[in-house]
Short mmCIF file of C-alpha atoms in Angstrom, two decimals:
data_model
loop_
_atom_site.label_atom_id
_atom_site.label_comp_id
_atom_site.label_asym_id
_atom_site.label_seq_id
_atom_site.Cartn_x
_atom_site.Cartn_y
_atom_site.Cartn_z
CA UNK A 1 38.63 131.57 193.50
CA UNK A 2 39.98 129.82 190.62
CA UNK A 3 38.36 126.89 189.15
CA UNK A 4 39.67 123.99 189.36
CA UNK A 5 39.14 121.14 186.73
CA UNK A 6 38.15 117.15 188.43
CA UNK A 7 39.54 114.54 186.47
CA UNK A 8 37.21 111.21 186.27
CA UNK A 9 38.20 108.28 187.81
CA UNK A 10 39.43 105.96 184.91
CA UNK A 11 37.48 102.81 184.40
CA UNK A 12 39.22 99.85 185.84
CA UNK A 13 41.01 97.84 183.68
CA UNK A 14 39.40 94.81 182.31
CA UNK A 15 40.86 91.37 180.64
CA UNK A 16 38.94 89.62 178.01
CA UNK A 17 40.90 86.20 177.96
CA UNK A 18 40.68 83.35 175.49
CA UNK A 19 40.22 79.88 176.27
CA UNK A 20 41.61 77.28 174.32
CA UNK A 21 45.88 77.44 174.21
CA UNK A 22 45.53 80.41 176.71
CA UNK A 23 44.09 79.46 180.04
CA UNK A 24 43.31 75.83 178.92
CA UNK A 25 46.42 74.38 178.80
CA UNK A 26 45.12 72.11 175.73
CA UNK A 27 47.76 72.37 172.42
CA UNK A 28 48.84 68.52 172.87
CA UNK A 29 45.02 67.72 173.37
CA UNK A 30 44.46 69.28 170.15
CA UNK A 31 46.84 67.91 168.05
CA UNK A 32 45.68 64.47 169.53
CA UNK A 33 42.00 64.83 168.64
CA UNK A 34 43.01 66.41 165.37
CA UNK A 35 44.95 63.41 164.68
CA UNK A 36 42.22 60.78 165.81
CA UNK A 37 40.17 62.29 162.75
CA UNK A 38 42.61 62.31 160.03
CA UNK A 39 42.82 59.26 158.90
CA UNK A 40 39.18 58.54 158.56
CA UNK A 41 39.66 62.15 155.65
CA UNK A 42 42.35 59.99 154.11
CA UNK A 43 45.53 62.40 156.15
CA UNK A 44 48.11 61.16 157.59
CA UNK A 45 48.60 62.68 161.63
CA UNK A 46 50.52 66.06 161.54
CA UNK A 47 53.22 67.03 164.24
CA UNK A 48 52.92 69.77 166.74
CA UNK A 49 54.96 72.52 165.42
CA UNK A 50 52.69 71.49 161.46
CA UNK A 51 50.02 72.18 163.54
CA UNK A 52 50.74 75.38 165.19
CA UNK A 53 52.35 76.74 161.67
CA UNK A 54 49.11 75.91 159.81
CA UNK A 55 46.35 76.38 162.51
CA UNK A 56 43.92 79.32 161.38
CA UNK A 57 40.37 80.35 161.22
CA UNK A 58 37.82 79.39 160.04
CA UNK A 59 38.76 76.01 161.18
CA UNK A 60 37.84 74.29 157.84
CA UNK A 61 39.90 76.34 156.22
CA UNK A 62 42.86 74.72 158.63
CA UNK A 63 41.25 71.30 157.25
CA UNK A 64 41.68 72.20 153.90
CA UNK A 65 45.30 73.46 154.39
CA UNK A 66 46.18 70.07 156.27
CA UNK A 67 44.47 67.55 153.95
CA UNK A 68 45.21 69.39 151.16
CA UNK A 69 41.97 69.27 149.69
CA UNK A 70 38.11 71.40 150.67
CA UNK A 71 35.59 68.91 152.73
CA UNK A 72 32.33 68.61 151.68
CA UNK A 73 30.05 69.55 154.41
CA UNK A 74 28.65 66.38 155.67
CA UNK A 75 32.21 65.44 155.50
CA UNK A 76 33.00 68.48 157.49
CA UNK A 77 30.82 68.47 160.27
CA UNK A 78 30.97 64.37 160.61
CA UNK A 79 35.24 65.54 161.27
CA UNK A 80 34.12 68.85 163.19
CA UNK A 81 31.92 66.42 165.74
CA UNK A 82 34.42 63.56 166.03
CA UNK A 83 37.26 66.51 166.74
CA UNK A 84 34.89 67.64 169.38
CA UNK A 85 33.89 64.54 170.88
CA UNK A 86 37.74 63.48 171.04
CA UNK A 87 39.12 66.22 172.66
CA UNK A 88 35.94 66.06 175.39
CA UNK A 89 37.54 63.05 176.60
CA UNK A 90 40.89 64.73 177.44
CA UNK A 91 40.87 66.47 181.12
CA UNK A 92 40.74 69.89 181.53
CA UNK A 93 43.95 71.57 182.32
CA UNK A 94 44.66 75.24 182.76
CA UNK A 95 47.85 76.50 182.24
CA UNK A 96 50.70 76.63 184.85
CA UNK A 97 50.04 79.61 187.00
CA UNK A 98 46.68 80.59 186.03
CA UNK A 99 44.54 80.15 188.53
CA UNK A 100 46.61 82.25 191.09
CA UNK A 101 47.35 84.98 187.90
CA UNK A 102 43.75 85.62 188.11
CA UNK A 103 43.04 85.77 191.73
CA UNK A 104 45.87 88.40 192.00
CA UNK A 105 43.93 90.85 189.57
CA UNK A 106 41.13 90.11 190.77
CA UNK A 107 42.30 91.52 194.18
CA UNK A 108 44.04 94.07 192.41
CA UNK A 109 40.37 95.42 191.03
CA UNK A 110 41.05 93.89 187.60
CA UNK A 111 37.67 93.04 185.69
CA UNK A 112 38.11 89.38 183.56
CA UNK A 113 35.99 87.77 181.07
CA UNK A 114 36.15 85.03 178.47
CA UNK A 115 35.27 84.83 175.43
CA UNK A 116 35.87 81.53 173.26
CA UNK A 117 34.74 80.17 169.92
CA UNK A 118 34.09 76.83 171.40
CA UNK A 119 30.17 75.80 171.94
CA UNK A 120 28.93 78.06 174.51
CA UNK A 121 27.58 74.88 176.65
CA UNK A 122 31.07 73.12 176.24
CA UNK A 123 33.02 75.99 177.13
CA UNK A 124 30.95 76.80 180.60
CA UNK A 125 31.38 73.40 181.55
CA UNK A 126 35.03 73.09 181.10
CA UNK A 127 35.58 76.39 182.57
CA UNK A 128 33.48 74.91 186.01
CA UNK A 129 35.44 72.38 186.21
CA UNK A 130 38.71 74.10 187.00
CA UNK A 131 37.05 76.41 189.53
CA UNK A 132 37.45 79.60 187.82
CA UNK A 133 33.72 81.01 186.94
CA UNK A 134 33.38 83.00 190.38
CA UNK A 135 36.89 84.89 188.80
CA UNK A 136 35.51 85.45 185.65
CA UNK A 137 31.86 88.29 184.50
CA UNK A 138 31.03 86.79 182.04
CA UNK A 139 32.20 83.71 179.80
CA UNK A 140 31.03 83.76 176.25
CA UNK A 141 31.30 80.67 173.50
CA UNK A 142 29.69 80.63 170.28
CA UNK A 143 25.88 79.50 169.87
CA UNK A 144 25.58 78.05 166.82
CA UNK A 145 27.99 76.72 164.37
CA UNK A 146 31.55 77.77 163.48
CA UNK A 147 32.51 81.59 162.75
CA UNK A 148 35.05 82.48 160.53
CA UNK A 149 36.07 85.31 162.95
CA UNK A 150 36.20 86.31 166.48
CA UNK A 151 35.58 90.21 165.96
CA UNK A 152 31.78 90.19 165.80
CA UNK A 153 31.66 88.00 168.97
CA UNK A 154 34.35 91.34 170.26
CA UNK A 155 31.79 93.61 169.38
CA UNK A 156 28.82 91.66 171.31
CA UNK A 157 31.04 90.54 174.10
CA UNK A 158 32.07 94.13 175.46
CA UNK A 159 28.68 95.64 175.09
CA UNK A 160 26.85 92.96 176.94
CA UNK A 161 29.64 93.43 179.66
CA UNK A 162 28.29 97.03 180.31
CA UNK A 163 29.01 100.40 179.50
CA UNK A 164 31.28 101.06 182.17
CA UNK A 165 34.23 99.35 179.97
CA UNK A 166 36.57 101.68 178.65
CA UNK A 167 37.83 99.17 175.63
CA UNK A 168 41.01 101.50 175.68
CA UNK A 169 41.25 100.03 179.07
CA UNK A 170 40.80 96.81 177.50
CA UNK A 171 43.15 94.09 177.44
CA UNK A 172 42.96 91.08 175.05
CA UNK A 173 44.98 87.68 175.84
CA UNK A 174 45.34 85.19 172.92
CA UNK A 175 47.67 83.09 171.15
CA UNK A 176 46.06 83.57 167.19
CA UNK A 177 46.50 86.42 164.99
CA UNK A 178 42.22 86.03 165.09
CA UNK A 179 42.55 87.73 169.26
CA UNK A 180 44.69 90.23 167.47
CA UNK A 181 42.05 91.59 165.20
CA UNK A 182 38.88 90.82 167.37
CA UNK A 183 41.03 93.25 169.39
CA UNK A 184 41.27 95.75 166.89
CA UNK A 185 37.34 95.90 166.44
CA UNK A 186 36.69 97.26 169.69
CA UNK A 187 39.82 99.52 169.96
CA UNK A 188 41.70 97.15 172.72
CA UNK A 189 44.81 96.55 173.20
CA UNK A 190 45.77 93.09 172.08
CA UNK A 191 48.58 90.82 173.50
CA UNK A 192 49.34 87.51 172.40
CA UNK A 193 51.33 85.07 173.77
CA UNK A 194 53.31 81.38 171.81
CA UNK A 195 52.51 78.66 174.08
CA UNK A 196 48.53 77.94 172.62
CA UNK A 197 48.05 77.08 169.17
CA UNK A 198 49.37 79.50 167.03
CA UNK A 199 53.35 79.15 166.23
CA UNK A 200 55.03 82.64 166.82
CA UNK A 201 56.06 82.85 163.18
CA UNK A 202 52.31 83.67 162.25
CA UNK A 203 51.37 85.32 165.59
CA UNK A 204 54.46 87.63 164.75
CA UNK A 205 52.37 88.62 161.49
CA UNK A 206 49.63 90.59 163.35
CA UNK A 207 52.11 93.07 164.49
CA UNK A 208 51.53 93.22 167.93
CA UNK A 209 53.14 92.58 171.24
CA UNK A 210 54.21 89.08 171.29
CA UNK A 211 54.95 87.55 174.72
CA UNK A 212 55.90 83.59 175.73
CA UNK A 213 53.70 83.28 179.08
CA UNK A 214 50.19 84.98 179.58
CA UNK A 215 51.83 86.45 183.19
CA UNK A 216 53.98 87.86 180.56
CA UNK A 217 51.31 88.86 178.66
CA UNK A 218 49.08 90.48 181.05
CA UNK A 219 52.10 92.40 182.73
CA UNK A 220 53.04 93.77 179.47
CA UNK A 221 48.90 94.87 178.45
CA UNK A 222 48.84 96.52 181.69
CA UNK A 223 51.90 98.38 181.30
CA UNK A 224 50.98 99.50 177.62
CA UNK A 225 47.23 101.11 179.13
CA UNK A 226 48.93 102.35 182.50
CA UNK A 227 51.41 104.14 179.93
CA UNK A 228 49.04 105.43 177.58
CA UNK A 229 47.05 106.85 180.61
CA UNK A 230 49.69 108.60 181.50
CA UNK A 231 50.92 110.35 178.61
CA UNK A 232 47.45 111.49 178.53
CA UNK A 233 47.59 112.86 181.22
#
């Protein structure tokens, strides 16, 4: 009898989403908290598209670009916690469609998680307040202070989510060039999209697919894995 080869099951295909400009629906808060602190660092308040051209990581570095000169760091974080405490005011929003985006993979068997450079205490509470932590397996912020990159929070992120993720079956959602290489560290396969706080002049730079919607993004991730599966088959 001849012998016949099973092939595994893949692993179902998981989302890693970002927070703020992807599912929070937050750019004009941003620029308006940004804005609040300026003039208090001697700047004058920047426009939207100035912000999404210069917006980068690490954030101070962004500060530097916009004022044009490096902050000391009491200077810093006495800007970082007014920015913070300004944009806490502002009601959480998620963008249009979200919510139902993510029950539909959910019922599909899609796996979601977030992880976010925004306090880890801030973030879960935000994220509870738009009803979407029963969607999501895990939400992840930072801990301590500010990072100058996403990719070691990647690394963590995935592993702590089990070993059951394939990260080849791993899609990334973000609108900075930062989700792009965070993406890259794990061997996902980023998408990033131009409505959150990146302009898609610099998103273009990272050299992967750029979408203008995150339905748009997460139709085109799923297509790229489904596709890769395939021709490996």
């Amino acid at each position: 009898m001849p012998n016949r080869t099973t092939k595994a099951t893949p692993a179902p295909i998981t989302i890693v989403w970002d927070w703020n400009g992807t599912l929070r629906n937050d750019l004009d808060d941003h620029v308006a908290a940004l804005n609040a602190t300026l003039p208090g660092l001697g700047g004058e308040p920047i426009s939207v598209e100035t912000y999404q051209a210069l917006h980068r990581m690490p954030i101070r570095d962004f500060y530097t670009d916009v004022l044009g000169r490096q902050l000391g760091d009491e200077e810093w974080h006495a800007a970082d916690t007014a920015f913070l405490a300004e944009l806490a005011r502002r009601p959480v929003r998620l963008q249009q469609g979200a919510r139902q985006l993510m029950m539909g993979l959910r019922a599909r068997g899609v796996r979601q998680s977030l992880l976010s450079l925004a306090p880890h205490e801030r973030l879960v509470g935000e994220v509870e307040s738009v009803g979407i932590t029963g969607l999501l397996e895990r939400i992840d912020g930072r801990p301590g202070p500010s990072v100058p990159s996403k990719a070691p929070a990647m690394i963590a992120h995935l592993q702590a989510l089990g070993p059951e993720v394939d990260p080849s079956r791993t899609l990334v959602i973000g609108d900075s060039v930062d989700d792009a290489v965070a993406a890259h560290a794990v061997g996902a396969v980023p998408v990033l999209h131009s409505t959150g706080l990146h302009g898609s002049t610099r998103l273009a730079t990272a050299g992967v697919p750029l979408v203008n919607t995150i339905q748009d993004a997460v139709a085109t991730g799923i297509a790229i894995i489904t596709s890769r599966q395939l021709a490996a088959a």
